[in-house]
Coordinates of C-alpha atoms and ligand atoms in Angstrom, one line a residue:
M1169 CA 57.2 92.5 53.4
F1170 CA 57.6 89.9 50.7
D1171 CA 54.9 87.4 50.1
T1172 CA 56.6 84.3 51.6
A1173 CA 55.6 82.4 54.7
T1174 CA 57.0 84.3 57.7
E1175 CA 57.6 82.3 60.7
T1176 CA 59.6 83.3 63.7
A1177 CA 61.1 80.8 66.2
A1178 CA 59.4 81.0 69.5
D1179 CA 62.3 80.6 71.8
G1180 CA 62.2 84.2 72.6
Q1181 CA 65.9 85.0 72.2
A1182 CA 67.1 87.9 70.2
G1183 CA 68.4 86.7 66.9
T1184 CA 66.6 83.5 66.6
Q1185 CA 64.3 84.3 63.7
R1186 CA 64.4 81.5 61.2
H1187 CA 62.9 83.4 58.3
C1188 CA 63.1 87.0 57.3
D1189 CA 62.9 89.1 54.2
A1190 CA 66.6 89.6 53.7
I1191 CA 69.8 88.1 55.1
V1192 CA 72.9 90.3 55.2
V1193 CA 76.3 88.8 55.6
G1194 CA 78.7 91.1 57.4
A1195 CA 78.3 93.9 59.9
G1196 CA 80.9 96.3 58.6
L1197 CA 80.1 99.7 57.0
G1198 CA 78.3 97.8 54.1
G1199 CA 76.2 95.5 56.1
L1200 CA 75.1 98.1 58.6
Y1201 CA 73.9 100.5 55.9
A1202 CA 72.1 97.6 54.2
L1203 CA 70.3 96.7 57.4
H1204 CA 69.3 100.3 57.9
R1205 CA 68.2 100.8 54.3
L1206 CA 66.2 97.6 53.9
R1207 CA 64.6 98.0 57.3
G1208 CA 63.4 101.4 56.0
L1209 CA 61.5 99.5 53.3
G1210 CA 59.6 97.6 56.0
L1211 CA 61.6 94.4 55.5
S1212 CA 62.7 92.1 58.3
V1213 CA 66.5 91.7 58.1
R1214 CA 69.0 89.5 59.9
V1215 CA 72.7 90.3 59.8
F1216 CA 75.4 87.7 60.5
E1217 CA 78.8 88.9 61.6
A1218 CA 81.8 86.6 62.2
G1219 CA 83.5 89.1 64.6
S1220 CA 82.7 89.5 68.2
D1221 CA 81.5 93.0 67.4
I1222 CA 80.5 95.2 64.5
G1223 CA 82.8 97.2 62.3
G1224 CA 84.3 94.8 59.7
T1225 CA 87.6 96.2 58.5
W1226 CA 87.7 98.7 61.3
F1227 CA 87.0 96.0 63.9
W1228 CA 89.8 93.7 62.8
N1229 CA 92.6 96.0 61.6
R1230 CA 93.8 97.3 65.0
Y1231 CA 97.5 97.4 64.2
P1232 CA 99.5 100.4 65.4
G1233 CA 99.0 103.3 63.1
A1234 CA 95.9 101.9 61.3
R1235 CA 94.2 104.8 59.7
C1236 CA 92.0 105.5 56.7
D1237 CA 93.8 107.0 53.6
V1238 CA 90.7 109.0 52.7
E1239 CA 90.0 112.1 54.6
S1240 CA 87.5 111.7 57.5
M1241 CA 85.0 114.3 56.3
E1242 CA 84.7 112.3 53.2
Y1243 CA 85.1 108.8 54.6
S1244 CA 81.7 108.7 56.4
Y1245 CA 78.1 108.0 55.7
S1246 CA 76.1 110.6 53.8
F1247 CA 72.7 109.1 54.2
S1248 CA 71.8 111.2 57.3
N1249 CA 72.6 114.9 57.3
D1250 CA 72.0 115.1 61.0
L1251 CA 74.6 112.4 61.5
Q1252 CA 77.2 114.1 59.4
Q1253 CA 76.6 117.4 61.0
D1254 CA 76.7 116.1 64.5
W1255 CA 79.8 113.8 64.2
K1256 CA 83.1 115.5 65.0
W1257 CA 86.2 114.0 63.4
P1258 CA 89.3 115.0 65.4
E1259 CA 91.8 114.6 62.6
R1260 CA 92.2 115.0 58.9
Y1261 CA 92.4 111.2 58.5
G1262 CA 90.5 109.0 60.9
T1263 CA 92.4 106.5 63.0
Q1264 CA 91.0 102.9 63.4
P1265 CA 89.7 103.5 67.0
E1266 CA 88.0 106.7 65.9
I1267 CA 86.3 105.1 62.8
L1268 CA 85.2 102.2 65.0
R1269 CA 83.8 104.6 67.5
Y1270 CA 81.9 106.3 64.7
I1271 CA 80.5 102.9 63.4
N1272 CA 79.3 102.1 66.9
H1273 CA 77.7 105.5 67.2
V1274 CA 75.9 104.9 63.9
A1275 CA 74.7 101.4 65.1
D1276 CA 73.3 102.9 68.3
R1277 CA 71.9 105.9 66.8
F1278 CA 69.9 103.9 64.2
D1279 CA 69.1 101.0 66.6
L1280 CA 70.9 98.5 64.4
R1281 CA 72.2 96.0 66.9
R1282 CA 69.0 94.2 67.6
D1283 CA 69.1 92.5 64.2
I1284 CA 72.8 91.6 64.2
T1285 CA 74.0 88.2 65.3
L1286 CA 77.7 88.4 66.3
N1287 CA 80.3 85.7 66.6
T1288 CA 78.7 83.8 63.7
R1289 CA 80.2 83.0 60.4
V1290 CA 78.1 82.1 57.4
R1291 CA 79.4 78.9 56.0
A1292 CA 77.0 78.1 53.2
A1293 CA 74.1 79.7 51.3
R1294 CA 71.8 77.6 49.1
F1295 CA 69.0 78.9 46.9
D1296 CA 65.9 76.9 46.2
R1297 CA 64.5 78.2 42.9
E1298 CA 61.0 76.8 43.4
A1299 CA 60.6 78.2 46.9
G1300 CA 62.5 81.3 45.9
L1301 CA 64.5 81.2 49.1
W1302 CA 68.1 81.4 50.2
T1303 CA 68.9 79.4 53.2
I1304 CA 72.1 80.2 55.0
E1305 CA 73.9 77.9 57.4
T1306 CA 76.2 79.3 60.1
D1307 CA 79.2 77.8 61.9
R1308 CA 76.9 77.5 64.9
G1309 CA 74.6 75.3 63.1
E1310 CA 71.8 77.9 62.6
R1311 CA 69.8 77.9 59.4
V1312 CA 67.9 81.0 58.3
S1313 CA 65.9 81.5 55.1
A1314 CA 65.0 84.6 53.2
P1315 CA 64.1 85.4 49.6
F1316 CA 67.0 87.8 49.4
C1317 CA 70.6 87.6 50.4
V1318 CA 73.0 90.5 50.5
M1319 CA 76.7 89.8 50.7
A1320 CA 78.4 92.6 52.6
S1321 CA 81.4 90.5 53.3
G1322 CA 84.0 93.0 52.4
N1323 CA 86.8 93.4 49.9
L1324 CA 89.8 93.2 52.3
S1325 CA 88.4 90.8 54.9
T1326 CA 90.3 87.5 54.4
P1327 CA 93.7 88.1 55.9
R1328 CA 96.5 86.1 54.5
V1329 CA 99.6 84.8 56.2
P1330 CA 101.9 83.4 53.5
D1331 CA 102.3 79.7 53.5
F1332 CA 105.8 79.8 55.0
K1333 CA 107.2 76.6 56.2
G1334 CA 107.9 76.3 59.9
L1335 CA 105.6 79.1 61.3
E1336 CA 104.4 76.6 63.9
N1337 CA 107.9 76.3 65.3
F1338 CA 108.3 80.0 66.0
R1339 CA 108.8 80.5 69.7
G1340 CA 108.0 84.2 69.8
K1341 CA 104.6 85.8 69.1
W1342 CA 103.3 86.4 65.7
Y1343 CA 100.5 88.7 64.4
H1344 CA 98.7 89.6 61.2
T1345 CA 97.6 93.3 60.8
G1346 CA 94.1 92.2 59.8
L1347 CA 93.7 90.0 62.9
W1348 CA 95.4 92.2 65.5
P1349 CA 94.7 91.4 69.1
Q1350 CA 91.9 93.5 70.6
E1351 CA 94.0 94.4 73.6
G1352 CA 96.9 95.7 71.4
V1353 CA 100.5 94.7 71.5
D1354 CA 103.3 96.3 73.4
F1355 CA 106.6 95.9 71.5
T1356 CA 108.7 97.8 74.1
G1357 CA 112.1 96.3 74.5
Q1358 CA 111.5 93.7 71.7
R1359 CA 113.2 92.7 68.6
V1360 CA 110.5 92.7 65.9
A1361 CA 110.2 91.6 62.3
V1362 CA 107.6 93.2 60.0
I1363 CA 107.0 91.3 56.8
G1364 CA 105.2 93.3 54.0
T1365 CA 105.3 97.0 53.0
G1366 CA 101.8 97.7 51.6
S1367 CA 99.5 100.3 53.2
S1368 CA 99.4 98.3 56.5
G1369 CA 103.2 97.9 56.8
V1370 CA 103.8 101.5 55.8
Q1371 CA 101.4 102.7 58.5
M1372 CA 102.7 100.4 61.2
I1373 CA 106.4 100.5 60.7
P1374 CA 107.1 104.0 62.0
L1375 CA 105.1 103.3 65.2
V1376 CA 106.7 99.9 65.8
A1377 CA 110.2 101.4 65.2
A1378 CA 109.5 104.0 67.8
Q1379 CA 108.5 101.4 70.4
A1380 CA 110.6 98.3 69.7
D1381 CA 114.3 97.9 70.6
Q1382 CA 115.1 96.7 67.0
L1383 CA 112.9 96.5 63.9
T1384 CA 113.8 94.5 60.8
V1385 CA 111.5 95.2 57.8
F1386 CA 111.3 92.5 55.1
Q1387 CA 110.4 94.0 51.8
R1388 CA 109.5 92.1 48.7
T1389 CA 108.2 95.0 46.6
A1390 CA 108.9 98.7 47.3
N1391 CA 105.7 100.7 47.3
F1392 CA 105.2 104.3 46.5
S1393 CA 104.1 106.3 49.6
L1394 CA 103.1 110.0 49.9
P1395 CA 103.0 112.1 53.0
A1396 CA 99.5 112.1 54.5
R1397 CA 100.1 115.5 56.3
N1398 CA 97.7 114.3 58.9
A1399 CA 96.8 117.0 61.5
P1400 CA 94.0 117.9 63.9
L1401 CA 91.0 119.0 61.8
D1402 CA 91.1 122.7 61.5
P1403 CA 87.8 124.0 63.0
A1404 CA 87.3 126.6 60.2
R1405 CA 87.8 124.0 57.6
E1406 CA 85.4 121.7 59.3
R1407 CA 82.8 124.4 59.6
A1408 CA 83.1 125.3 55.9
H1409 CA 82.8 121.6 54.9
K1410 CA 79.7 121.1 57.1
E1411 CA 78.0 124.2 55.7
Q1412 CA 78.3 122.6 52.2
Y1413 CA 78.1 119.0 53.3
E1414 CA 75.1 118.0 51.2
A1415 CA 76.2 119.8 48.1
R1416 CA 79.7 118.3 48.5
R1417 CA 78.2 114.8 48.7
R1418 CA 76.2 115.4 45.6
A1419 CA 79.3 116.7 43.8
A1420 CA 81.2 113.6 44.9
L1421 CA 78.8 111.5 42.9
D1422 CA 80.0 113.2 39.7
T1423 CA 83.7 112.4 40.3
P1424 CA 85.7 109.4 39.3
F1425 CA 86.8 108.5 42.9
G1426 CA 83.6 109.6 44.7
I1427 CA 85.4 112.4 46.4
A1428 CA 84.6 116.1 45.9
G1429 CA 87.0 119.0 46.3
H1430 CA 89.7 118.0 43.9
P1431 CA 89.3 120.0 40.7
A1432 CA 89.5 117.7 37.6
P1433 CA 92.9 118.1 35.8
T1434 CA 92.7 119.7 32.4
K1435 CA 96.2 119.0 31.1
A1436 CA 98.2 115.9 30.3
A1437 CA 101.6 115.7 32.0
W1438 CA 103.4 115.7 28.7
E1439 CA 101.7 119.0 27.7
V1440 CA 103.5 121.0 30.3
S1441 CA 107.2 121.8 30.9
E1442 CA 109.3 119.8 33.3
E1443 CA 109.5 122.9 35.6
E1444 CA 105.7 123.3 35.6
R1445 CA 105.3 119.6 36.4
E1446 CA 107.8 119.7 39.2
R1447 CA 106.0 122.7 40.7
A1448 CA 102.7 120.9 40.5
F1449 CA 104.0 117.7 42.1
E1450 CA 105.8 119.7 44.8
A1451 CA 102.5 121.4 45.7
K1452 CA 100.7 118.1 45.9
W1453 CA 103.4 116.6 48.0
A1454 CA 103.2 119.5 50.4
E1455 CA 99.4 119.3 50.5
G1456 CA 99.3 115.5 51.2
G1457 CA 96.9 112.9 50.0
S1458 CA 97.0 110.3 47.2
I1459 CA 94.0 111.2 45.1
S1460 CA 95.0 114.8 44.7
F1461 CA 98.5 113.7 43.6
L1462 CA 97.2 111.2 41.0
Y1463 CA 94.8 113.9 39.9
S1464 CA 97.6 116.3 39.0
Y1465 CA 97.3 115.5 35.3
T1466 CA 94.7 113.7 33.1
D1467 CA 97.0 111.0 32.0
L1468 CA 99.0 109.7 34.9
L1469 CA 97.3 106.4 35.0
V1470 CA 97.1 105.8 31.2
N1471 CA 100.4 107.1 29.8
K1472 CA 103.6 105.4 31.0
E1473 CA 105.9 108.3 30.1
S1474 CA 103.7 110.7 32.0
N1475 CA 103.5 108.3 34.9
D1476 CA 107.3 108.1 34.9
T1477 CA 107.6 111.8 35.6
A1478 CA 105.4 111.4 38.8
A1479 CA 107.2 108.2 39.8
E1480 CA 110.6 109.8 39.4
F1481 CA 109.5 112.8 41.5
V1482 CA 108.6 110.5 44.4
R1483 CA 111.8 108.4 43.9
Q1484 CA 113.8 111.6 44.2
K1485 CA 112.0 112.5 47.4
I1486 CA 112.8 109.1 48.9
R1487 CA 116.5 109.6 47.9
A1488 CA 116.4 113.0 49.6
I1489 CA 114.8 111.7 52.8
V1490 CA 116.7 108.4 53.4
R1491 CA 120.3 109.0 54.3
N1492 CA 121.7 105.6 53.4
P1493 CA 121.9 105.5 49.6
A1494 CA 121.6 101.7 49.3
T1495 CA 118.5 101.7 51.6
A1496 CA 117.0 104.6 49.6
E1497 CA 117.5 102.7 46.3
L1498 CA 115.8 99.6 47.8
L1499 CA 112.9 101.8 49.0
A1500 CA 112.5 103.5 45.6
P1501 CA 109.9 101.5 43.6
K1502 CA 111.0 100.7 40.0
D1503 CA 108.8 97.8 39.0
H1504 CA 105.4 99.3 38.7
P1505 CA 103.9 102.6 37.6
I1506 CA 102.9 104.9 40.5
G1507 CA 99.3 104.5 41.5
T1508 CA 98.9 101.0 39.9
K1509 CA 99.3 99.4 43.3
R1510 CA 97.4 101.1 46.1
L1511 CA 99.3 104.3 46.7
C1512 CA 100.2 104.4 50.4
L1513 CA 99.9 107.5 52.6
D1514 CA 102.3 107.7 55.5
T1515 CA 103.5 109.7 58.4
N1516 CA 107.3 109.5 58.6
Y1517 CA 107.6 106.2 56.7
Y1518 CA 110.8 106.9 54.8
E1519 CA 112.3 108.9 57.7
T1520 CA 112.0 105.8 59.9
Y1521 CA 114.8 104.1 57.9
N1522 CA 117.2 106.8 59.2
R1523 CA 116.8 105.4 62.8
N1524 CA 119.6 103.3 63.9
N1525 CA 117.3 100.6 65.3
V1526 CA 115.7 99.9 61.9
A1527 CA 117.0 97.6 59.1
L1528 CA 115.6 96.9 55.7
V1529 CA 116.0 93.5 54.1
D1530 CA 115.3 92.8 50.4
V1531 CA 113.3 89.5 50.2
R1532 CA 112.8 89.9 46.4
A1533 CA 116.5 89.2 45.8
D1534 CA 116.7 86.7 48.6
P1535 CA 113.2 85.3 49.4
I1536 CA 112.0 84.0 52.7
Q1537 CA 112.2 80.2 52.8
E1538 CA 111.3 79.3 56.3
I1539 CA 110.3 80.6 59.7
T1540 CA 112.5 79.1 62.4
A1541 CA 112.2 78.8 66.1
T1542 CA 113.8 82.2 66.6
G1543 CA 113.4 84.1 63.4
L1544 CA 113.4 83.4 59.7
R1545 CA 115.7 82.0 57.0
T1546 CA 116.0 83.3 53.5
R1547 CA 117.8 81.4 50.8
D1548 CA 121.2 83.0 51.8
R1549 CA 121.1 83.6 55.5
E1550 CA 119.3 83.6 58.8
Y1551 CA 117.6 86.6 60.5
G1552 CA 116.8 86.9 64.2
P1553 CA 116.4 86.3 67.0
F1554 CA 113.0 88.0 67.0
D1555 CA 110.5 88.3 69.9
A1556 CA 107.7 88.9 67.5
I1557 CA 106.8 88.8 63.8
A1558 CA 104.1 91.1 62.4
F1559 CA 102.7 89.9 59.1
A1560 CA 101.5 92.9 57.1
T1561 CA 101.1 90.5 54.1
G1562 CA 97.6 91.6 53.0
F1563 CA 94.4 89.8 52.1
D1564 CA 92.8 87.5 49.6
A1565 CA 91.2 90.6 48.3
M1566 CA 87.8 91.2 46.6
T1567 CA 86.8 87.6 46.2
G1568 CA 88.3 85.8 49.2
A1569 CA 85.4 86.3 51.6
L1570 CA 82.8 85.2 49.0
R1571 CA 84.8 82.2 47.9
E1572 CA 85.0 81.0 51.5
I1573 CA 81.2 80.6 51.7
D1574 CA 79.7 77.6 49.9
I1575 CA 77.2 79.5 47.8
R1576 CA 75.2 77.5 45.3
V1577 CA 71.8 77.2 43.7
A1578 CA 70.3 73.8 44.6
D1579 CA 73.1 71.3 43.8
G1580 CA 74.6 73.4 41.0
P1581 CA 78.3 74.5 41.0
A1582 CA 79.5 76.7 43.9
L1583 CA 80.2 80.4 43.2
A1584 CA 83.9 79.6 43.9
E1585 CA 83.9 77.1 41.1
E1586 CA 82.1 79.4 38.8
W1587 CA 84.8 82.0 39.5
E1588 CA 87.7 79.6 39.1
A1589 CA 89.0 81.7 36.2
G1590 CA 88.2 85.0 37.9
P1591 CA 85.1 86.7 39.2
R1592 CA 82.3 87.5 36.7
T1593 CA 79.4 89.8 37.7
N1594 CA 76.9 92.1 36.2
L1595 CA 77.9 95.6 37.5
G1596 CA 79.6 94.0 40.5
L1597 CA 76.1 93.7 41.9
M1598 CA 74.8 90.2 40.9
V1599 CA 76.1 87.0 39.4
A1600 CA 74.3 85.1 36.6
G1601 CA 73.0 81.8 37.9
F1602 CA 72.6 83.1 41.4
P1603 CA 69.2 84.8 41.7
N1604 CA 68.3 87.2 44.5
M1605 CA 71.9 87.4 45.7
F1606 CA 73.3 90.9 45.8
I1607 CA 76.9 91.8 46.4
I1608 CA 77.9 95.1 48.0
T1609 CA 80.9 96.6 46.2
G1610 CA 81.6 93.3 44.4
P1611 CA 84.3 92.7 41.9
G1612 CA 83.5 94.5 38.7
S1613 CA 82.2 97.6 40.6
P1614 CA 84.4 100.7 41.4
S1615 CA 84.6 99.6 45.1
V1616 CA 88.2 99.9 46.3
K1617 CA 89.0 102.5 43.6
T1618 CA 86.6 105.0 45.2
Q1619 CA 85.6 106.3 48.5
M1620 CA 84.2 103.0 49.8
I1621 CA 81.4 104.4 51.9
L1622 CA 79.9 106.2 48.9
A1623 CA 80.2 103.1 46.9
I1624 CA 78.5 101.1 49.6
E1625 CA 75.7 103.6 49.8
Q1626 CA 75.3 103.7 46.0
H1627 CA 75.1 99.9 45.8
T1628 CA 72.8 99.5 48.8
D1629 CA 70.4 102.2 47.5
W1630 CA 70.3 100.5 44.1
I1631 CA 69.5 97.2 45.8
A1632 CA 66.8 98.8 47.9
D1633 CA 65.2 100.5 44.9
C1634 CA 65.4 97.2 43.1
L1635 CA 63.6 95.4 45.9
S1636 CA 60.9 98.1 46.0
H1637 CA 60.4 97.7 42.2
L1638 CA 60.1 93.9 42.6
R1639 CA 57.6 94.2 45.3
A1640 CA 55.6 96.9 43.6
N1641 CA 55.3 94.8 40.4
G1642 CA 54.8 91.4 41.9
Y1643 CA 58.1 90.0 41.0
R1644 CA 59.8 87.5 43.3
Q1645 CA 63.1 86.9 41.6
I1646 CA 65.8 88.8 39.9
E1647 CA 68.9 87.4 38.2
A1648 CA 71.7 88.7 36.1
E1649 CA 71.3 87.7 32.4
P1650 CA 74.4 85.9 31.2
A1651 CA 74.8 88.0 28.0
A1652 CA 74.6 91.3 30.0
Q1653 CA 77.2 89.9 32.5
E1654 CA 79.5 88.9 29.7
A1655 CA 79.2 92.4 28.1
W1656 CA 79.9 94.0 31.5
V1657 CA 83.0 91.7 32.2
R1658 CA 84.3 92.6 28.7
H1659 CA 83.8 96.3 29.4
V1660 CA 85.5 96.1 32.8
N1661 CA 88.5 94.4 31.2
E1662 CA 88.6 96.8 28.2
V1663 CA 88.7 99.8 30.6
A1664 CA 91.4 98.2 32.8
D1665 CA 93.5 97.4 29.7
S1666 CA 93.3 101.0 28.5
T1667 CA 95.1 102.0 31.7
L1668 CA 98.4 101.2 33.3
Y1669 CA 96.8 99.2 36.2
P1670 CA 97.5 95.7 34.7
L1671 CA 101.2 96.5 34.7
A1672 CA 101.5 96.0 38.4
N1673 CA 101.4 92.7 40.4
S1674 CA 98.8 93.9 42.9
W1675 CA 95.9 92.6 44.9
Y1676 CA 93.7 94.3 42.4
T1677 CA 94.7 91.6 40.0
G1678 CA 94.9 88.7 42.5
A1679 CA 98.7 88.6 42.0
N1680 CA 99.4 88.5 45.7
I1681 CA 97.8 85.1 46.1
P1682 CA 99.7 82.2 44.6
G1683 CA 97.5 80.4 42.1
K1684 CA 94.8 83.0 42.1
P1685 CA 93.8 83.8 38.5
R1686 CA 95.1 87.1 37.1
V1687 CA 92.0 89.3 36.5
F1688 CA 91.8 93.0 37.1
M1689 CA 88.9 93.0 39.6
P1690 CA 87.7 96.6 40.3
Y1691 CA 86.1 98.7 37.7
V1692 CA 88.3 101.7 36.9
G1693 CA 86.0 103.5 34.5
G1694 CA 85.2 106.0 37.3
F1695 CA 82.4 106.2 39.9
A1696 CA 80.3 108.9 38.1
G1697 CA 79.9 106.9 34.8
Y1698 CA 79.4 103.7 36.7
K1699 CA 76.5 105.2 38.7
K1700 CA 74.9 106.6 35.6
T1701 CA 75.0 103.0 34.1
C1702 CA 73.4 101.5 37.2
D1703 CA 70.7 104.2 37.2
A1704 CA 70.0 103.7 33.5
V1705 CA 69.7 99.9 34.0
A1706 CA 67.1 100.5 36.8
A1707 CA 65.3 103.2 34.7
N1708 CA 65.0 100.7 31.9
G1709 CA 63.2 98.2 34.0
Y1710 CA 66.4 96.4 35.2
E1711 CA 67.8 95.9 31.7
G1712 CA 70.2 93.0 31.7
F1713 CA 68.5 91.3 34.6
A1714 CA 65.7 88.8 34.3
L1715 CA 62.7 89.5 36.6
R1716 CA 60.4 86.6 37.4
R1717 CA 57.0 86.5 39.0
Ligands
NA7_2449 P1 99.0 94.6 50.6 O1 98.9 96.0 50.0 O2 98.6 93.5 49.8 O3 100.5 94.4 51.1 C1 101.0 93.2 51.5 C2 102.5 93.3 51.6 O4 103.0 92.0 52.0 C3 103.2 93.6 50.2 O5 104.3 94.4 50.4 C4 103.6 92.2 49.7 O6 104.6 92.2 48.8 C5 104.0 91.6 51.0 N1 104.0 90.1 51.0 C6 103.0 89.3 50.7 N2 103.4 88.0 50.7 C7 104.7 88.0 50.9 C8 105.7 87.0 51.0 N3 105.4 85.7 50.9 N4 107.0 87.4 51.3 C9 107.3 88.7 51.5 N5 106.4 89.7 51.4 C10 105.1 89.4 51.1 O7 98.2 94.5 52.0 P2 98.0 95.7 53.1 O8 97.4 95.1 54.3 O9 99.2 96.5 53.3 O10 97.0 96.7 52.4 C11 95.8 96.2 51.9 C12 94.9 97.3 51.6 O11 94.2 97.7 52.8 C13 95.5 98.6 51.1 O12 95.8 98.6 49.8 C14 94.5 99.7 51.5 O13 93.5 99.7 50.5 C15 94.0 99.1 52.8 P3 104.2 92.2 47.2 O14 103.9 93.6 46.9 O15 103.1 91.3 47.0 O16 105.5 91.8 46.5

């Protein structure tokens, strides 16, 4: 317990405490673990969640085919060995319903729900330096104060429907993958448009094609996709994994992506013959999975010529799968190095374009101008009629959810204003000028470039250790020092600039949102090195952070 006046409202309802030790924003995988971990320190915690239930990403993204692109034995919490031993994943990659079931199991197993307020969006957060308190305000008018605030609001949690003229005139139904109706959508017998071919579109398109009468896919940028090779989890493989679970989790901490089991490459692509490269890529293609493919050689994400060999391998696969050569050429990405946009994993994505109820439209050459009553209009022609439009158009990634909250210290500038030219953080964990506010997997941390749950656990553990340190030493405030933050931002940029990532117009750089500043947001220096830096900062008495009594 921190030494601030603790007063609990007496109206007896669950979730009416006005003051607690820590406020957590978001009840996805990040917020739930933060609640569990901070509660373990003896702190009183309140979690606010905008959704009508817990789960975050896995609550909202219910579109057909929604599935994690990291294998389920990896994409799960490691903090409880009993939990990871007990839980049985049915498939190699978890589906959205399965992951949501897991999250609910975790919430029940660790008795998390009693401190979570659902259906409540945090609108504002104000810090009073003198009192040392954050006060948050919700869309239901509730105000709650706490010395610490943990933002677990997610990296891909602000869905974005492009600002197309005329959407309000559309007489059919429209959906966004990240706001999919809870009850699901039956496209049987319908003429459907899907706009967007990122991970969500690539996962959804084969299922919609199989159900709908006709499907028209509107593609602005072709994306690279690899076969997932999903399958029921082999019991022998599961047993072997579980026997070594704890060792594998420890090993994952020493990898760049936070995932164990992929031996680090030892050679650069240019060091080997073309035949050897083809054999290696072929083996990875057959094995399935994106990390293992990008991990074929040491230099695929730093050397354009090496990357070209992998990109061309996939383009040739697309040309071999898709029977119509013009469609195949449209689907074969040529404008960015492979892996510099999120590499998609699919089940029968390219094969879907061989169906005679599926058409592909290039809206790079001929952009969408307007949604009409019955369909849509590009510069050159009209498409439709459609019964439904599914927007798989992505998110205001990494900063969207934080920028939507009016976060400020007293009457100072809002975080959104401070970040007008792009987010600036120290280690992705804290922002100079915003004391006692932590971000879980914030911009400037490895976050989306790693196994997210491992990144969440690492951040939360660091925050929990930090709070213990403050309490043990009588400190009440911690704040990122501006110089340390500038040095970290410089480092994040230098690392990104030494790779091929900035060559792509991706949500990693904010390029998918008109007007958003172009800044490479995740840290791509690798999880292992990043964790060492965080640990060293803590071991040196939170070097780069000002602690105040
Ligand atoms: P993404 O990866 O951001 O994909 C969004 C897609 O929508 C992408 O193909 C965009 O084309 C397209 N898009 C966006 N705006 C438009 C407009 N105005 N016109 C046409 N097409 C448009 O989002 P996802 O939901 O698929 O995936 C997000 C992450 O979730 C994913 O990376 C995984 O980590 C999980 P663009 O490429 O911008 O030209």
